[in-house]
Short mmCIF file of N, CA and C in Angstrom, two decimals:
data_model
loop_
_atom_site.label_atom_id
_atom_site.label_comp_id
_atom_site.label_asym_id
_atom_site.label_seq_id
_atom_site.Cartn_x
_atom_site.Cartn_y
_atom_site.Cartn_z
N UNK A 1 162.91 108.84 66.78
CA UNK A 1 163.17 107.82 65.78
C UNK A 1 162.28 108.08 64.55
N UNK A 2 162.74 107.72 63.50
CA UNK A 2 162.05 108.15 62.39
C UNK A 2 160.78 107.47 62.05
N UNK A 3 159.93 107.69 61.10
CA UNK A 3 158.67 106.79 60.78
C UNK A 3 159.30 106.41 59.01
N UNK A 4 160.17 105.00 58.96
CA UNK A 4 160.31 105.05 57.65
C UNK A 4 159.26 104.78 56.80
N UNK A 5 158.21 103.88 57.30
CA UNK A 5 157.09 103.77 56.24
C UNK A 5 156.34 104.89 55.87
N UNK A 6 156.16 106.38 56.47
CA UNK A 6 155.59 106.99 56.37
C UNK A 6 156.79 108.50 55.72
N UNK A 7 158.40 108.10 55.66
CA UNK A 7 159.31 108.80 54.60
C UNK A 7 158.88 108.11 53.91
N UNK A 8 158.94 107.09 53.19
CA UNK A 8 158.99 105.86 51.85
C UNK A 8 157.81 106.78 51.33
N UNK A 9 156.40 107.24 52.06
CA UNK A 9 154.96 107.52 51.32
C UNK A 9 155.61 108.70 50.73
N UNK A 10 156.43 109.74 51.59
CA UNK A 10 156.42 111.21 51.01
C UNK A 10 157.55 110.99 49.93
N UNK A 11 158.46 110.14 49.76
CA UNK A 11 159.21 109.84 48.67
C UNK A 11 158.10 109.18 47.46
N UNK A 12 156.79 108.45 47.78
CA UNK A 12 156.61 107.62 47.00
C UNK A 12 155.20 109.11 46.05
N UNK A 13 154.99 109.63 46.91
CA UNK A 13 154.28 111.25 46.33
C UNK A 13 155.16 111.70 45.39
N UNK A 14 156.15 111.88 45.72
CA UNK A 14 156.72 113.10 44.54
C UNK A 14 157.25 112.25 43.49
N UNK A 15 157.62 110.83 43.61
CA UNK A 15 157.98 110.11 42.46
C UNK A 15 156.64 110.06 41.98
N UNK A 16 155.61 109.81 41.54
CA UNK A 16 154.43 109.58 41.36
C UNK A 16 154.10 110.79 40.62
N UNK A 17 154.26 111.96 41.56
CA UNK A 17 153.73 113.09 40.92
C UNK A 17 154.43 113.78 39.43
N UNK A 18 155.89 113.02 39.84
CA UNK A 18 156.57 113.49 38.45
C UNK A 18 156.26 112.47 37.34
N UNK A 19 155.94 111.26 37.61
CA UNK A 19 155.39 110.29 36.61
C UNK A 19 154.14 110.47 36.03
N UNK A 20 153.29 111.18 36.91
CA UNK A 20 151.94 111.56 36.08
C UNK A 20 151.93 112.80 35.45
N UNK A 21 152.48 113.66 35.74
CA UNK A 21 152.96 114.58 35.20
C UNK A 21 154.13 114.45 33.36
N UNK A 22 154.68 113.46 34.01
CA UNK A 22 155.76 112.85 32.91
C UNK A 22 154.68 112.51 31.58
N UNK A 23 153.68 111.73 32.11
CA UNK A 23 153.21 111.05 31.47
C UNK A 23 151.42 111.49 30.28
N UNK A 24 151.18 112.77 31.43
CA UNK A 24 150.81 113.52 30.98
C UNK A 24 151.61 114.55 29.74
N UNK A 25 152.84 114.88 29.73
CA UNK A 25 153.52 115.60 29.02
C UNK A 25 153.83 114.57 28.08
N UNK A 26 154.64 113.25 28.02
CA UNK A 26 155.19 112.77 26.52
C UNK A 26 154.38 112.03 26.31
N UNK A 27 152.99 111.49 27.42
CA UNK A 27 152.45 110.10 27.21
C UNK A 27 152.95 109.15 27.62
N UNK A 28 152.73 107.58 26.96
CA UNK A 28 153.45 106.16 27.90
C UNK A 28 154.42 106.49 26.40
N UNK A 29 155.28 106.65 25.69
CA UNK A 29 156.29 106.52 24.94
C UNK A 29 157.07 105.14 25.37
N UNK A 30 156.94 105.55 26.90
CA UNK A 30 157.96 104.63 27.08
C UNK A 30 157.46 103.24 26.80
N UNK A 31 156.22 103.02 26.91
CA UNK A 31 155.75 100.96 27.06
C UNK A 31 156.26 100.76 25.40
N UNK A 32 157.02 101.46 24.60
CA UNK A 32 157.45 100.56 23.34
C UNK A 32 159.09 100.56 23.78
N UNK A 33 159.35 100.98 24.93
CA UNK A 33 160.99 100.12 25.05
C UNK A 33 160.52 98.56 25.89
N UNK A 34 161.38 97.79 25.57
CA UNK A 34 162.32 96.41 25.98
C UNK A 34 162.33 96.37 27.54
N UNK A 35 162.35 95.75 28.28
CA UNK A 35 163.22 96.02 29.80
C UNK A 35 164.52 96.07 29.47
N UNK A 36 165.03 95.69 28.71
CA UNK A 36 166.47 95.63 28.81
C UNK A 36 167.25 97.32 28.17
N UNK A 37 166.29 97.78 27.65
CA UNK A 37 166.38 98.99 27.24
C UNK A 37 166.03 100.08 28.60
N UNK A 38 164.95 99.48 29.17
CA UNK A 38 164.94 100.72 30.34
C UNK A 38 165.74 100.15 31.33
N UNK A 39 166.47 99.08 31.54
CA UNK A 39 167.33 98.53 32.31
C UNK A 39 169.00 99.44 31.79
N UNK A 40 169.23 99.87 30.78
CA UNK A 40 170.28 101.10 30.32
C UNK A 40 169.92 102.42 30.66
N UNK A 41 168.72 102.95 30.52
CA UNK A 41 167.70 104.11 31.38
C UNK A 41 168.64 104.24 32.34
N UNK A 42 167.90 103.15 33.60
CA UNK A 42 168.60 103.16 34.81
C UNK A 42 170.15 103.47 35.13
N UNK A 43 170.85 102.44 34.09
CA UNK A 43 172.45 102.26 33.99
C UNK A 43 172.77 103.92 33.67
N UNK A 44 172.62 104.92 33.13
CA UNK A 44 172.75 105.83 32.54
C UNK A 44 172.62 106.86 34.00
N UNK A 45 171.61 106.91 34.65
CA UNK A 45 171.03 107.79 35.74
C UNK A 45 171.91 107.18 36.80
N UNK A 46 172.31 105.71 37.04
CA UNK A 46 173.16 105.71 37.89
C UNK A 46 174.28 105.90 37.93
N UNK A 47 174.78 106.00 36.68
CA UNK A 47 176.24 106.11 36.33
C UNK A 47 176.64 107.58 36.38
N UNK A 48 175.74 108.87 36.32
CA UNK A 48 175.46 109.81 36.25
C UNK A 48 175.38 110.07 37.83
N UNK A 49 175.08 109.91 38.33
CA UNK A 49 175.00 109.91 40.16
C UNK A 49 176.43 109.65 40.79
N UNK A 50 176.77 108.79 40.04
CA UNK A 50 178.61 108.29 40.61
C UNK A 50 179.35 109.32 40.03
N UNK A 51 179.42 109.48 38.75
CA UNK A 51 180.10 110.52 38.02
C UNK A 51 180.29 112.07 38.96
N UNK A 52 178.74 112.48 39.35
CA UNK A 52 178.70 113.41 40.14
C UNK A 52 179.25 113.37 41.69
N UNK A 53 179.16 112.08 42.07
CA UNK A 53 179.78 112.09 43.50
C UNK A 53 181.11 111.77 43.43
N UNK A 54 182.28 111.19 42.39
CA UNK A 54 183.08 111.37 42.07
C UNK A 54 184.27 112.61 41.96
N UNK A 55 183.59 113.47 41.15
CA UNK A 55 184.00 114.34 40.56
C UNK A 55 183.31 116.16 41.82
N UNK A 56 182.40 115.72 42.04
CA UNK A 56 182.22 116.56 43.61
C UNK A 56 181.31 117.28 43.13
N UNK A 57 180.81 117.66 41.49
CA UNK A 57 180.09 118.83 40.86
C UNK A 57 179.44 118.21 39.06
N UNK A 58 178.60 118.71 39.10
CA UNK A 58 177.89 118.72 37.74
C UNK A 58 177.56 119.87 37.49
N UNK A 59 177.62 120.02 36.05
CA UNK A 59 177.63 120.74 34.42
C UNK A 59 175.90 120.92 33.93
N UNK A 60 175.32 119.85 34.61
CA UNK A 60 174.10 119.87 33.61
C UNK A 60 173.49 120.40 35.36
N UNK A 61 172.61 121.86 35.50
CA UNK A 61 171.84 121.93 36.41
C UNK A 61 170.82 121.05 36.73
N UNK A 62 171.30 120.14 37.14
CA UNK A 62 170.32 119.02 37.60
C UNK A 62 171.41 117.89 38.09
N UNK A 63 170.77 118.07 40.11
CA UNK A 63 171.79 117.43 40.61
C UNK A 63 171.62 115.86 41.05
N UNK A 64 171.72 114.75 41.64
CA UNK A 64 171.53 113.56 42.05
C UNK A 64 169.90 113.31 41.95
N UNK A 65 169.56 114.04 42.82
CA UNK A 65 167.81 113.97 43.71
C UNK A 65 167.40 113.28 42.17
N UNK A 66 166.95 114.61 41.23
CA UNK A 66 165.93 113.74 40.46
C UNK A 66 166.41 112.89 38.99
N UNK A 67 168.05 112.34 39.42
CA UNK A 67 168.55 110.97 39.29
C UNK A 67 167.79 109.80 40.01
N UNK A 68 167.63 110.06 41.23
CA UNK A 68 167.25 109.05 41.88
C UNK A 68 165.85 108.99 41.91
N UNK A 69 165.19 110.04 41.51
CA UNK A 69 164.18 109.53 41.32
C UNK A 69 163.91 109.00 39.61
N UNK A 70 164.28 109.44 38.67
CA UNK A 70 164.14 108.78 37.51
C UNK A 70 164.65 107.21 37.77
N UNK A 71 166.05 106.70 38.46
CA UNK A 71 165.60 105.71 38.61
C UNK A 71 164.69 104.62 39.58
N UNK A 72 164.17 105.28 40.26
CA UNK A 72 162.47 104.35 41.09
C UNK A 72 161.07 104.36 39.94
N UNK A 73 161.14 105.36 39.64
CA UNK A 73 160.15 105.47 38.12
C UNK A 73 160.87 104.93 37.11
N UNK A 74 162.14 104.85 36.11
CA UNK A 74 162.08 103.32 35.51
C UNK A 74 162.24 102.41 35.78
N UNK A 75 162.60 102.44 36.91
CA UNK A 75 162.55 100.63 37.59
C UNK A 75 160.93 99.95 37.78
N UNK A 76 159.64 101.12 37.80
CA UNK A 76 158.72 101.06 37.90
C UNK A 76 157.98 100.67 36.85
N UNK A 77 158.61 101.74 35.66
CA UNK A 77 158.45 100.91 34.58
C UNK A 77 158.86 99.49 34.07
N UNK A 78 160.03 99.28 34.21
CA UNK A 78 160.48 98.52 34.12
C UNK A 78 159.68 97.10 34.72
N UNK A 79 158.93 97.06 35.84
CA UNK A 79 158.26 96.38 36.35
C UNK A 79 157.19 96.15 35.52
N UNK A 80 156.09 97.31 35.31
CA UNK A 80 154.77 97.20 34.34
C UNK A 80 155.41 96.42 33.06
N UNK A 81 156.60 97.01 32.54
CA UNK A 81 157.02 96.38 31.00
C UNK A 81 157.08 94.83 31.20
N UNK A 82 157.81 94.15 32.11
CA UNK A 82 158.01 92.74 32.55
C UNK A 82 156.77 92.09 32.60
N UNK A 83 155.66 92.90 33.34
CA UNK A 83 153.91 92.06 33.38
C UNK A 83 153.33 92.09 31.75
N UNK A 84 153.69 93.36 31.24
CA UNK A 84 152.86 93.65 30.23
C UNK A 84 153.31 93.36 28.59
N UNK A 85 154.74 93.02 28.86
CA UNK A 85 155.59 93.65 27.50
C UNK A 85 155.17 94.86 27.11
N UNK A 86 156.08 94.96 25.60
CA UNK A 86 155.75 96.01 25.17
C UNK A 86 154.56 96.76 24.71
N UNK A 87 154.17 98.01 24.83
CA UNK A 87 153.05 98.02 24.19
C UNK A 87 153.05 99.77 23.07
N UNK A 88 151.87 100.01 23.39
CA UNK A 88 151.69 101.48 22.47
C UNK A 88 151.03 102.61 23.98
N UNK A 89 151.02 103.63 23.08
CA UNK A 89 150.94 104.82 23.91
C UNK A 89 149.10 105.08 23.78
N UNK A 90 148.65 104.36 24.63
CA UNK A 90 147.01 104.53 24.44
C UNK A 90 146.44 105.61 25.44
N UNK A 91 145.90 106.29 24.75
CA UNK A 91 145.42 107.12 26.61
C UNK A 91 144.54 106.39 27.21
N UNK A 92 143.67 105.80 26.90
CA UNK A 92 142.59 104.88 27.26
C UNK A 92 143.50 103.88 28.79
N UNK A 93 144.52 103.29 28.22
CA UNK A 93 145.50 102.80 28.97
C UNK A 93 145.81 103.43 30.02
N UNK A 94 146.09 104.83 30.69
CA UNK A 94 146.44 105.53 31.33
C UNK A 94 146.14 104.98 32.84
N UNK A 95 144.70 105.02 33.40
CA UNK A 95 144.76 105.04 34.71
C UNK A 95 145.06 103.35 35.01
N UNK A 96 144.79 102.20 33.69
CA UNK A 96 145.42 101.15 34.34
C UNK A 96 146.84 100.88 34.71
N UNK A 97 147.87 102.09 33.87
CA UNK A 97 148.97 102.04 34.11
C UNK A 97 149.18 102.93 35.42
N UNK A 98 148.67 103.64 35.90
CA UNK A 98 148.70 104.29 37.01
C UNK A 98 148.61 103.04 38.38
N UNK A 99 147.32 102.18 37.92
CA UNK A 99 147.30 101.33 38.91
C UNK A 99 148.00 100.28 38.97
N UNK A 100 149.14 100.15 38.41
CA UNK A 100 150.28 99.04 38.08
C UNK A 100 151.11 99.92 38.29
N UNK A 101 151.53 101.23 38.62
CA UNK A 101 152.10 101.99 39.08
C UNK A 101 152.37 102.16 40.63
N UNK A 102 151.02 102.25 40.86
CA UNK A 102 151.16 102.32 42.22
C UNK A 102 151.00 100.79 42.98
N UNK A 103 150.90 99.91 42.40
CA UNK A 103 150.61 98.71 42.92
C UNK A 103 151.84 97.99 43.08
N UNK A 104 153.03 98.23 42.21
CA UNK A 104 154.41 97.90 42.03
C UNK A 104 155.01 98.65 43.15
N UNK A 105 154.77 100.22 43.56
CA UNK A 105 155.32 100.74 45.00
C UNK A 105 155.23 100.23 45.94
N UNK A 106 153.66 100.08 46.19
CA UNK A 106 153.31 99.34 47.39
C UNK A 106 154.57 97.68 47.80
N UNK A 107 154.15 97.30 46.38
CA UNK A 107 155.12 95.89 46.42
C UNK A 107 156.59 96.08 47.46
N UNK A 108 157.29 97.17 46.27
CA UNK A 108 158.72 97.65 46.45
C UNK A 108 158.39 97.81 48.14
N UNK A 109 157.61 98.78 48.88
CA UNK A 109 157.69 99.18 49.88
C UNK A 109 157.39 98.01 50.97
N UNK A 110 156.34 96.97 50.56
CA UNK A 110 156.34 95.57 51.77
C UNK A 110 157.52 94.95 51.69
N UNK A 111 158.45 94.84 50.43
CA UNK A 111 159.87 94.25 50.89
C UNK A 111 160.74 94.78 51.24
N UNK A 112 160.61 96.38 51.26
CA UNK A 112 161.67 97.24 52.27
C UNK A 112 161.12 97.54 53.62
N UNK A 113 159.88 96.88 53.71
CA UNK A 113 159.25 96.58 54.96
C UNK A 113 159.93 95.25 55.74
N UNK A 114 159.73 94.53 55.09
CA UNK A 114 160.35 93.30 55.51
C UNK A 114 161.93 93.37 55.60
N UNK A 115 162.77 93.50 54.64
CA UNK A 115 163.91 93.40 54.52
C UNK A 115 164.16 94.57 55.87
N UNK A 116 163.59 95.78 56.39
CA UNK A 116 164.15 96.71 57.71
C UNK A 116 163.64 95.98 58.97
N UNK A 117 162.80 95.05 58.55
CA UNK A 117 162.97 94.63 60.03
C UNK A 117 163.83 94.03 60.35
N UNK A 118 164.49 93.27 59.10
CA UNK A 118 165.38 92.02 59.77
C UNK A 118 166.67 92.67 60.02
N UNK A 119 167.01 93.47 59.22
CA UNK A 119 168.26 94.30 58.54
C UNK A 119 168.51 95.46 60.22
N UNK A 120 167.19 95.76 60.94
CA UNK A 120 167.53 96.74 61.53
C UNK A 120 167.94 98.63 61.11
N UNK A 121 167.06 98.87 60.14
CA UNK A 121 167.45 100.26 59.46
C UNK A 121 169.21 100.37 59.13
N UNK A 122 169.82 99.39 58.81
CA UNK A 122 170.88 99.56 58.91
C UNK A 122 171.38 100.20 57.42
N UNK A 123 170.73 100.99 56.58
CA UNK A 123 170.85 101.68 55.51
C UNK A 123 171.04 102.87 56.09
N UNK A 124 170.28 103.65 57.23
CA UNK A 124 170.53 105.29 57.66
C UNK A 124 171.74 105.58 58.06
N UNK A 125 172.93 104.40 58.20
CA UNK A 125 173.94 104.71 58.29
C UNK A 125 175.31 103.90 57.49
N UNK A 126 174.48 103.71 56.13
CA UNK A 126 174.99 104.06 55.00
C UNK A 126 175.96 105.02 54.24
N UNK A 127 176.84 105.30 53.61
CA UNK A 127 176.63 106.64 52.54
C UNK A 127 175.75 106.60 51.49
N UNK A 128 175.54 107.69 50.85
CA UNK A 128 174.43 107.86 49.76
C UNK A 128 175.40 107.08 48.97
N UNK A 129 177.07 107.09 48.70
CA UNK A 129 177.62 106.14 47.45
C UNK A 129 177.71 105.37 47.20
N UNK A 130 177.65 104.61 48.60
CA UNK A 130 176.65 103.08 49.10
C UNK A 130 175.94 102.47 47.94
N UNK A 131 174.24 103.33 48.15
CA UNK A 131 173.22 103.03 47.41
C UNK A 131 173.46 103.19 46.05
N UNK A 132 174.29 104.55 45.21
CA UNK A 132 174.92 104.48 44.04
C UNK A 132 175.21 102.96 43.38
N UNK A 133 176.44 102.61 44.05
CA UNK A 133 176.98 101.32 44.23
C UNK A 133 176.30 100.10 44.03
N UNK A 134 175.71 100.10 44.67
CA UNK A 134 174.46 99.24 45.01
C UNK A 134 173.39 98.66 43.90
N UNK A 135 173.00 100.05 43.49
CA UNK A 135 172.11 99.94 41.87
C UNK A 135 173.11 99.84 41.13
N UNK A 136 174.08 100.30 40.91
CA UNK A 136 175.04 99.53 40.11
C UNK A 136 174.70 98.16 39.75
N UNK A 137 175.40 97.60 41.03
CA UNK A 137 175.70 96.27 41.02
C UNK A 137 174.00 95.25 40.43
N UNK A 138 173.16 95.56 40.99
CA UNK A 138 172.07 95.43 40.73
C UNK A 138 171.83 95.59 39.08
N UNK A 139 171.86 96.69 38.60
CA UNK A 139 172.00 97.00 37.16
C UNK A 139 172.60 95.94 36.68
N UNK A 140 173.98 95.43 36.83
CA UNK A 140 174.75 94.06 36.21
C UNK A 140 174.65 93.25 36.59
N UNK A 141 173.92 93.04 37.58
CA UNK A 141 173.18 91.76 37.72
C UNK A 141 172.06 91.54 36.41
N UNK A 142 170.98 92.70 36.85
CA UNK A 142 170.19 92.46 35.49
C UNK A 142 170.46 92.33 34.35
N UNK A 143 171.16 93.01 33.77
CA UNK A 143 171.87 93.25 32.49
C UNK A 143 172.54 91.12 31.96
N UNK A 144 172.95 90.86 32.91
CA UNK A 144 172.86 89.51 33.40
C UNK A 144 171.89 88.70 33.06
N UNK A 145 171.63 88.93 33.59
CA UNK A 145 170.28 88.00 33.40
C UNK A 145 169.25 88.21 32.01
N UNK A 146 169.10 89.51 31.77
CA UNK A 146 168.46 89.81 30.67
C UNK A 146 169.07 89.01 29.29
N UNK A 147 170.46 89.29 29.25
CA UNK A 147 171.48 88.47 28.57
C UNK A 147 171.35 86.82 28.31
N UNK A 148 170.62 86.04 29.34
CA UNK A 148 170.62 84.99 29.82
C UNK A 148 169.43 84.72 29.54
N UNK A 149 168.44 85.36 28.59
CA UNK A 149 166.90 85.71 28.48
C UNK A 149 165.92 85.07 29.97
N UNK A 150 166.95 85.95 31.25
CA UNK A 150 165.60 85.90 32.26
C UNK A 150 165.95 84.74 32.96
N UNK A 151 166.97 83.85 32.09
CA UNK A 151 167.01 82.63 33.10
C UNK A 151 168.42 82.35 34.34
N UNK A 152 167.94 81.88 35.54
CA UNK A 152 169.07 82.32 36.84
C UNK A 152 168.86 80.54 37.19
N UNK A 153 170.33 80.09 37.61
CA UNK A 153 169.87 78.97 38.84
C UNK A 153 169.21 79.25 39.81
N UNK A 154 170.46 79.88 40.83
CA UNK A 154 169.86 79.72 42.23
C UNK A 154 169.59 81.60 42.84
N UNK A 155 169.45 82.51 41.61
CA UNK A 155 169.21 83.67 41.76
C UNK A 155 167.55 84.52 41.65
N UNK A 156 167.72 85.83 42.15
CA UNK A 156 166.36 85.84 42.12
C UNK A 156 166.09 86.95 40.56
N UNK A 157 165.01 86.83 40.38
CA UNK A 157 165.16 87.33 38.69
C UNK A 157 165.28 88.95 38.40
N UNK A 158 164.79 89.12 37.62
CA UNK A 158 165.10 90.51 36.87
C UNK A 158 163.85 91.66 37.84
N UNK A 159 162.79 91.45 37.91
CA UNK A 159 161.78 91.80 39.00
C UNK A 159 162.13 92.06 40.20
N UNK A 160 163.07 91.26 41.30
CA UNK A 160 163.63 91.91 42.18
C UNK A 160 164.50 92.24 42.74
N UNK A 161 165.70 92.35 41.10
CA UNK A 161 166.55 93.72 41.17
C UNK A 161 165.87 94.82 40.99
N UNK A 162 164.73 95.61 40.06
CA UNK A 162 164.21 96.22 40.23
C UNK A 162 163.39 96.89 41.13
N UNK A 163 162.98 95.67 42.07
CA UNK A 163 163.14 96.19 43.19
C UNK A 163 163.36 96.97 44.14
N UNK A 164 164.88 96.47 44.48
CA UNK A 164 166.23 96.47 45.17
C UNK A 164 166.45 97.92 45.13
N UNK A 165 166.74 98.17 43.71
CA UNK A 165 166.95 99.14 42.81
C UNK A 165 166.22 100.63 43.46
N UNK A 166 164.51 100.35 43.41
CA UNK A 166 163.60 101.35 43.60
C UNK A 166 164.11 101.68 45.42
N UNK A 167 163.92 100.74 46.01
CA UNK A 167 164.59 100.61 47.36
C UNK A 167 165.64 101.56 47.83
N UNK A 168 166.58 100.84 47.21
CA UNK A 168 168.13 102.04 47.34
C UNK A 168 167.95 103.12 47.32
N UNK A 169 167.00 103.63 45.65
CA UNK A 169 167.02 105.30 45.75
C UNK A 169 166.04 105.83 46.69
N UNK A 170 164.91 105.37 47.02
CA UNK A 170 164.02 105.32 48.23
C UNK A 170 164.90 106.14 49.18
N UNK A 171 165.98 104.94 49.58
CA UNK A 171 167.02 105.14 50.87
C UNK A 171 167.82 106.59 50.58
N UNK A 172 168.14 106.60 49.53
CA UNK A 172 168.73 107.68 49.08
C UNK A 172 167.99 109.34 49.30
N UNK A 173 167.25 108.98 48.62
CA UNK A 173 166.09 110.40 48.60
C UNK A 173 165.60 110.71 50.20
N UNK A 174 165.30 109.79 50.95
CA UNK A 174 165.22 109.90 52.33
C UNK A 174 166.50 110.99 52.59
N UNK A 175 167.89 110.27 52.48
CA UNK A 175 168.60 110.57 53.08
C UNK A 175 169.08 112.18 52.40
N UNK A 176 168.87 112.04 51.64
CA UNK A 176 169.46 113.30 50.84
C UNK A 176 168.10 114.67 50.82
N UNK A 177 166.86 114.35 51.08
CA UNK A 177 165.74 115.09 50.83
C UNK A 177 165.44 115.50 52.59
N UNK A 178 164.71 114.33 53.17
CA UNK A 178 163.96 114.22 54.34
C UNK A 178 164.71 114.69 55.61
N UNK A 179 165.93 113.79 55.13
CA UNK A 179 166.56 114.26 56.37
C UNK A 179 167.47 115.45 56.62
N UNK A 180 167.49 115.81 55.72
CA UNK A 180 168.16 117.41 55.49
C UNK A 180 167.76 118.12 55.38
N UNK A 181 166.51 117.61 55.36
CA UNK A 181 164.88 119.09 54.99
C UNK A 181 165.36 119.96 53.71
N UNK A 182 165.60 119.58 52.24
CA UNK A 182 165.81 120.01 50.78
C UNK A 182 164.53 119.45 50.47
N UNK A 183 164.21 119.96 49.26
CA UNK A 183 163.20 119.77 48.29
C UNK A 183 163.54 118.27 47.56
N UNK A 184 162.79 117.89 46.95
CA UNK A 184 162.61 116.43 46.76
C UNK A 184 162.88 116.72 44.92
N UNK A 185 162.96 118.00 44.82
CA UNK A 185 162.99 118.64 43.43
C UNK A 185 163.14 119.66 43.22
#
């Protein structure tokens, strides 16, 4: 039987490693978008994932994998942007954004902690177009709500679709990386 909390860590390494790396190369550029702007980010990378499982093949050498991981890293962002708003590209800033980085995983990962116990791993027998799907729907939910500036009756807010979101491709990258023994990149 598998150890998912301990796939989730080796998924939550290489997303990480491409974000500090990312971030080392352009800087935070990104803390001067909107959420609702990196909430299209996402829409874009997922729509790009369907397109490809659709159509059976992609044009641009670069296949699903580090789709899915660009979207757990802007959904990540997306999280810091929601605590922080917008901001500027400070280096000084750096390792506190690292630790709102990794402090937002951890999060993501106690409610895919919680949510597999009750659920029963019942994602490993999923399809990956499933989870596609999934952030979709999630995506227009937010998009929703953002629209609505943030405000829901009886729904839960913009924070944990993002979530949800990081979750799915989690599930995804497991399934498409770990368990097939491929590179994560």
């Amino acid at each position: 039987m598998p150890d998912t909390a301990q796939e989730y860590d080796k998924i939550v390494e290489v997303c990480r490693d491409i974000f500090l790396k990312k971030m080392q190369d352009y800087g935070m550029a990104w803390r001067i978008l909107r959420p609702s702007s990196i909430t299209d980010q996402i829409f874009i990378k997922a729509n790009r994932i369907r397109s490809i499982e659709e159509k059976g093949e992609c044009k641009v050498n670069e296949g699903i994998v580090p789709e899915f991981i660009g979207i757990i890293n802007y959904s990540i962002m997306g999280l810091i942007q929601l605590e922080l708003g917008r901001g500027e590209d400070k280096p000084e800033d750096r390792e506190s954004i690292t630790t709102l980085y990794n402090h937002y995983f951890q999060q993501a990962k106690a409610l895919m902690l919680d949510k597999n116990h009750d659920y029963g791993e019942a994602w490993r027998d999923m399809r990956i177009s499933s989870y596609t799907d999934l952030i979709l729907m999630k995506i227009m939910r937010t998009k929703q709500i953002e629209d609505n500036h943030g405000a829901t009756l009886v729904s839960e807010g913009i924070d944990a679709n993002y979530n949800d979101m990081i979750n799915y491709a989690v599930f995804a990258l497991i399934r498409l990386t770990l368990e097939n023994q491929q590179p994560a990149v």
